[in-house]
Tab-separated table of N, CA, C and O in Angstrom:
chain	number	residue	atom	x	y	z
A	1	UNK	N	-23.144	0.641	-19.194
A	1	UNK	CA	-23.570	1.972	-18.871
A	1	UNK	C	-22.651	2.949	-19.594
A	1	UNK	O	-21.448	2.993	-19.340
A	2	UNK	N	-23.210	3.695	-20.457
A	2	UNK	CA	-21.981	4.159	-21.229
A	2	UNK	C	-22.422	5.959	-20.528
A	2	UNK	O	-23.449	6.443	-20.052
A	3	UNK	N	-21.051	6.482	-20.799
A	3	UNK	CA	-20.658	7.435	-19.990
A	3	UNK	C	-21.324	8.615	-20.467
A	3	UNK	O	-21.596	8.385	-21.645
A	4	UNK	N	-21.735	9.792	-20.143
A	4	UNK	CA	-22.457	11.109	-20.799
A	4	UNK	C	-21.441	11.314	-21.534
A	4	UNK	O	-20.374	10.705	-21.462
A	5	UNK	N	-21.733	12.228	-22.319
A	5	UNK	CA	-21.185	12.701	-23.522
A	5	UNK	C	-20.645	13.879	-23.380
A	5	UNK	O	-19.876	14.321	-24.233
A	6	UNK	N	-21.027	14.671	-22.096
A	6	UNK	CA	-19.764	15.825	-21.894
A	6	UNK	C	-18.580	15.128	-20.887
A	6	UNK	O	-17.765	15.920	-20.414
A	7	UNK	N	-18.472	14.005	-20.611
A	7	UNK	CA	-17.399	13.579	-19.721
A	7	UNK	C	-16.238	12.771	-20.818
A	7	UNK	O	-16.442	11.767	-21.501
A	8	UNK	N	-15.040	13.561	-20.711
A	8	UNK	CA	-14.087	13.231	-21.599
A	8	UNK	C	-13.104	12.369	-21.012
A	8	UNK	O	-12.284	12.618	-20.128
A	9	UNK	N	-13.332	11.269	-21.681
A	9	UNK	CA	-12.392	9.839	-21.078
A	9	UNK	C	-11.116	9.637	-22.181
A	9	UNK	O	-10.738	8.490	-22.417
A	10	UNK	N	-10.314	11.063	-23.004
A	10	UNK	CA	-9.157	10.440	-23.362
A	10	UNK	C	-8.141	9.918	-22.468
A	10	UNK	O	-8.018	9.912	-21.243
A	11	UNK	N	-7.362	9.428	-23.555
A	11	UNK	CA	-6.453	8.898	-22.029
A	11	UNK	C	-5.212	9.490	-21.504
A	11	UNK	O	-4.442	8.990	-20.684
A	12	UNK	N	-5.091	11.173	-22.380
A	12	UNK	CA	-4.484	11.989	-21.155
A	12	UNK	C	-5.287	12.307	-20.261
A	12	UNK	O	-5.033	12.426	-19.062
A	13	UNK	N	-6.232	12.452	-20.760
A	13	UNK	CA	-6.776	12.373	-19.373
A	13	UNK	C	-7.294	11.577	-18.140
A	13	UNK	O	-7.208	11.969	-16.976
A	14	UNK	N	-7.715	10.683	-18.457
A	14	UNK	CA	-7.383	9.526	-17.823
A	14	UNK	C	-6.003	9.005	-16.778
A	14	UNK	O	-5.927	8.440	-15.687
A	15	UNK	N	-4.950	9.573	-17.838
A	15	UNK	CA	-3.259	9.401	-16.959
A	15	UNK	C	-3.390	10.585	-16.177
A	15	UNK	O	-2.996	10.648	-15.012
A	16	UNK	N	-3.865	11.409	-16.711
A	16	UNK	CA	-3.507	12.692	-15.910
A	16	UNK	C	-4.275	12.930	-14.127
A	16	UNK	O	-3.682	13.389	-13.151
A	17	UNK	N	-5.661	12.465	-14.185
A	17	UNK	CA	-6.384	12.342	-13.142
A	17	UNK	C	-5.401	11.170	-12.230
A	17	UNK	O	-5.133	11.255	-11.032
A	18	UNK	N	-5.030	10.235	-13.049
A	18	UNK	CA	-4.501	9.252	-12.047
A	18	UNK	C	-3.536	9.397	-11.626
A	18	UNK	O	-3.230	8.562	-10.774
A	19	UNK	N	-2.598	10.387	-11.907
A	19	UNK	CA	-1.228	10.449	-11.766
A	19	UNK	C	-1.544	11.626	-10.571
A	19	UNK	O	-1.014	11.242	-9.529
A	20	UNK	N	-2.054	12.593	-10.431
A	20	UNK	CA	-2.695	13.560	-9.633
A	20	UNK	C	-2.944	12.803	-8.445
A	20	UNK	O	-2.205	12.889	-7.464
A	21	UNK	N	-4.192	11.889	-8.500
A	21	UNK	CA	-4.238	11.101	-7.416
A	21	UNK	C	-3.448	10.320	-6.792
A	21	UNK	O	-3.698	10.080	-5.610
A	22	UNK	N	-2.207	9.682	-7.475
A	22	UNK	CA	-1.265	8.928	-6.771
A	22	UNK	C	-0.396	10.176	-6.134
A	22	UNK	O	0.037	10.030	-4.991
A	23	UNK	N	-0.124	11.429	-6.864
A	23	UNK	CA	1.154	12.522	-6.752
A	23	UNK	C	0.202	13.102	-5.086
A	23	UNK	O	0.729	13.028	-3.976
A	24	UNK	N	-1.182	13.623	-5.327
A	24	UNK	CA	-1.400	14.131	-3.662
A	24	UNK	C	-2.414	13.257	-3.035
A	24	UNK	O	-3.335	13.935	-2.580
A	25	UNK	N	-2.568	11.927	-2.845
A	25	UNK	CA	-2.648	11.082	-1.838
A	25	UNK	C	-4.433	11.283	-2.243
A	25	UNK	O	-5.136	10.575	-1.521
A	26	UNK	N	-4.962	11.858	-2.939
A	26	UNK	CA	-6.352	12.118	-2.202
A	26	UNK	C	-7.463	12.383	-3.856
A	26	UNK	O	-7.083	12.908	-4.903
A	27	UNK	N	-8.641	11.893	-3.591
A	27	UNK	CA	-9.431	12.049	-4.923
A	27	UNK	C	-10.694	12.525	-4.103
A	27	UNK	O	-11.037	12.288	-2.945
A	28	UNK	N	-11.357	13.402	-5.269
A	28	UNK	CA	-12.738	13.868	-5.059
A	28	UNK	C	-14.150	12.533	-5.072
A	28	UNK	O	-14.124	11.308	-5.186
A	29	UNK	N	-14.916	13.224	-4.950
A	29	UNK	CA	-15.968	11.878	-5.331
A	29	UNK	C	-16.389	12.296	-6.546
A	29	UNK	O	-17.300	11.623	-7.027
A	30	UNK	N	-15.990	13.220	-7.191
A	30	UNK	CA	-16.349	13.537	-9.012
A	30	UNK	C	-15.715	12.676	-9.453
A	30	UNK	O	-16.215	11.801	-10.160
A	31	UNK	N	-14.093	12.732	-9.046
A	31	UNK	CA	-12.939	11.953	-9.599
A	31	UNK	C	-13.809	10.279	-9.551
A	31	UNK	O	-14.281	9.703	-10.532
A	32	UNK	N	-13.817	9.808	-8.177
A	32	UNK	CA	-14.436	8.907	-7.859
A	32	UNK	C	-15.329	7.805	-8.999
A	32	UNK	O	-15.282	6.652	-9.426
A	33	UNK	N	-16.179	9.137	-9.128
A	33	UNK	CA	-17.547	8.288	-10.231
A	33	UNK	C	-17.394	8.413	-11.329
A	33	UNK	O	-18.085	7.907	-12.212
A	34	UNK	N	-16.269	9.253	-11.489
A	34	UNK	CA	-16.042	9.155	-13.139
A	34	UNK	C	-15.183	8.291	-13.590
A	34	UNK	O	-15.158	7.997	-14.785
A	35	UNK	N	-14.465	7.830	-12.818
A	35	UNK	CA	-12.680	6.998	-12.726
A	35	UNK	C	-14.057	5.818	-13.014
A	35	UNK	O	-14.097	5.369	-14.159
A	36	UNK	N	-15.038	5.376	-12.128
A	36	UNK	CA	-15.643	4.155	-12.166
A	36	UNK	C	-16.463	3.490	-13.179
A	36	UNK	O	-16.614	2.324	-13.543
A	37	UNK	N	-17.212	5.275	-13.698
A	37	UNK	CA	-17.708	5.023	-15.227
A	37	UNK	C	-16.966	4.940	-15.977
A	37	UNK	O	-17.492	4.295	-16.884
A	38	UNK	N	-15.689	5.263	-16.318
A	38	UNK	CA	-15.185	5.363	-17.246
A	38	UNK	C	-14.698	3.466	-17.075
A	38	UNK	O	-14.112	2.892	-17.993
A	39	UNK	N	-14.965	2.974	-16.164
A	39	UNK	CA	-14.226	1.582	-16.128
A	39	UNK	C	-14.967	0.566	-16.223
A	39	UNK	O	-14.550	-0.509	-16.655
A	40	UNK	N	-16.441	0.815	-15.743
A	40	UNK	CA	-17.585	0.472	-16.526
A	40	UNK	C	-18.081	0.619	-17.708
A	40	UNK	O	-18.952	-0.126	-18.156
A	41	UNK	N	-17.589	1.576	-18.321
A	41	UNK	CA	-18.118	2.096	-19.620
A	41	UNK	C	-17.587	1.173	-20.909
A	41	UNK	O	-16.732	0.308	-20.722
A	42	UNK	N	-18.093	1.392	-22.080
A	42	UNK	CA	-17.430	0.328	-23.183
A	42	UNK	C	-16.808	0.953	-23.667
A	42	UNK	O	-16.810	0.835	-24.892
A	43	UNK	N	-15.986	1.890	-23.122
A	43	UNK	CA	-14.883	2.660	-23.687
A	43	UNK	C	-13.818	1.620	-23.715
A	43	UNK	O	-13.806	0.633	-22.980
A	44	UNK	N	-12.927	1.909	-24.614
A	44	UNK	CA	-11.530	0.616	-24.677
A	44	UNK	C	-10.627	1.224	-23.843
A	44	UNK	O	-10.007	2.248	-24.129
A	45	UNK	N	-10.535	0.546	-22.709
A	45	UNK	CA	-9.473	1.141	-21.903
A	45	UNK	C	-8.376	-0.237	-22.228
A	45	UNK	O	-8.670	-1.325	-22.725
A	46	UNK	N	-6.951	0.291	-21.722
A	46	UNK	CA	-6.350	-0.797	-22.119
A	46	UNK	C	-5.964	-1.523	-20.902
A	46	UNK	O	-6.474	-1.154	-19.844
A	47	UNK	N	-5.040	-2.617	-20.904
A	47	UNK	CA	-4.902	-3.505	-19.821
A	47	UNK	C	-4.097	-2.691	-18.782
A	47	UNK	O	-4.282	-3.032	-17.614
A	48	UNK	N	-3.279	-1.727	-18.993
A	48	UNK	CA	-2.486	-0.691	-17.930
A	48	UNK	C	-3.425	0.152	-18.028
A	48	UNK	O	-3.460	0.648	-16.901
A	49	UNK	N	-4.164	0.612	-18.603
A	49	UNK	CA	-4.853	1.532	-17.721
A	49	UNK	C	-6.019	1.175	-17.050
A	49	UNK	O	-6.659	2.107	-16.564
A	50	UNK	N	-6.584	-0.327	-16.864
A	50	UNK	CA	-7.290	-0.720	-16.119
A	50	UNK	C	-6.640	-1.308	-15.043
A	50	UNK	O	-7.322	-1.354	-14.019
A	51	UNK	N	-5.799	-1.656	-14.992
A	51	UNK	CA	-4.696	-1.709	-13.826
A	51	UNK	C	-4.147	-0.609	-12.964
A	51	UNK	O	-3.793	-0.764	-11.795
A	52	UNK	N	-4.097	0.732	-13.770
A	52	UNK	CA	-3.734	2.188	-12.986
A	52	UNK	C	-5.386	2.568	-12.378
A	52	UNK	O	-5.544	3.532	-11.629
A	53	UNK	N	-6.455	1.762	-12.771
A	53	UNK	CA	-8.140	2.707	-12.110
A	53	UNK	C	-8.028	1.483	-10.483
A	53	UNK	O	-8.332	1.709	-9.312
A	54	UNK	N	-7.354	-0.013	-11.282
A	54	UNK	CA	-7.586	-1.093	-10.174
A	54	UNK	C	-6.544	-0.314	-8.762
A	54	UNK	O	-6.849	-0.449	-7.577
A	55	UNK	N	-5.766	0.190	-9.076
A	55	UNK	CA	-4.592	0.040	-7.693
A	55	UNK	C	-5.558	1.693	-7.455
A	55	UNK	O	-6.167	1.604	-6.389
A	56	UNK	N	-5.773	2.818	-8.016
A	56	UNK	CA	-6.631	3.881	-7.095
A	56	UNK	C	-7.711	3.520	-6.418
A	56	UNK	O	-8.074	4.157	-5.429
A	57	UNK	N	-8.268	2.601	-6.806
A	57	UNK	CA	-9.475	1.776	-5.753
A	57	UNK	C	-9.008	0.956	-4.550
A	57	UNK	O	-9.445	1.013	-3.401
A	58	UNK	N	-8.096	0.228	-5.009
A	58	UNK	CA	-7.270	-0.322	-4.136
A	58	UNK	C	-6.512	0.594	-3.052
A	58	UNK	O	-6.588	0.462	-1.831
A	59	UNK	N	-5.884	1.398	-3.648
A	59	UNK	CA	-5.444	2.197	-2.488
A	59	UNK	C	-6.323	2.937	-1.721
A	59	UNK	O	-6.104	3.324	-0.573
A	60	UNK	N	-7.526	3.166	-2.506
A	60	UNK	CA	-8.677	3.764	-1.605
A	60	UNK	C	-9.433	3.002	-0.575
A	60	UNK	O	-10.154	3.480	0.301
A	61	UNK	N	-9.086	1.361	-0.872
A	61	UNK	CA	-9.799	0.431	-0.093
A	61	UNK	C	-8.531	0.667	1.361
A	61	UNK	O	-8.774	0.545	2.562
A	62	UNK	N	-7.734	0.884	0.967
A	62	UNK	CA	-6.634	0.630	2.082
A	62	UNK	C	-6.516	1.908	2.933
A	62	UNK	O	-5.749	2.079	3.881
A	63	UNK	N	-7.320	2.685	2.480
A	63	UNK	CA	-7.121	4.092	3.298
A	63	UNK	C	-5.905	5.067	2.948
A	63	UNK	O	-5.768	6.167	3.485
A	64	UNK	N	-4.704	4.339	1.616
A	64	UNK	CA	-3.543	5.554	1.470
A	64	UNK	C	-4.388	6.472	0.248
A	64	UNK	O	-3.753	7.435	-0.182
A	65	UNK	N	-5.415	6.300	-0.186
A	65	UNK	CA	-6.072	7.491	-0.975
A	65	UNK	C	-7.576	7.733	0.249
A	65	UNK	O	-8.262	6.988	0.950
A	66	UNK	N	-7.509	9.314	-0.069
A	66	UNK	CA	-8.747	9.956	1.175
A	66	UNK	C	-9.643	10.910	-0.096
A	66	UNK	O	-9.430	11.696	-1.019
A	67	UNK	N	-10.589	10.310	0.506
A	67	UNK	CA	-11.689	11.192	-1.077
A	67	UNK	C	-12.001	12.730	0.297
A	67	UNK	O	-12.212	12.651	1.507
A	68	UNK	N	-11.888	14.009	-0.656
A	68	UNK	CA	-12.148	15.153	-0.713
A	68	UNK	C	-12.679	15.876	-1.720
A	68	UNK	O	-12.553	15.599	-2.912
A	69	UNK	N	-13.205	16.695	-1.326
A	69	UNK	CA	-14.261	17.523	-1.931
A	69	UNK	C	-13.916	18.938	-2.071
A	69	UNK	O	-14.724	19.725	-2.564
């Protein structure tokens, strides 16, 4: 599923969303579906940064990340 074409998956940005989400505990559901396309997508993500999308899911499975809007 490759990602729309106005959604920009460099990977400051990419670090930057994730680092946000670890720094205040909490992600949107924009953040959400884009963090997921972008991890679905055939974009080349690399092995740490598919490891930094795995532990925000993870922490979201565990309840220390709270999706807000």
């Amino acid at each position: 599923m490759p990602l729309p074409s106005n959604v920009d998956t460099s990977r400051d940005t990419l670090q930057s969303v994730i680092d946000r989400i670890f720094a205040t505990g909490r992600i949107t559901n924009s953040d959400k579906d884009w963090l997921l396309k972008a991890a679905l997508s055939n974009s080349e993500l690399s092995s740490a940064e598919m490891d930094a999308v795995r532990r925000v899911f993870d922490r979201l499975k565990m309840g220390l990340v709270k999706v807000t809007d």
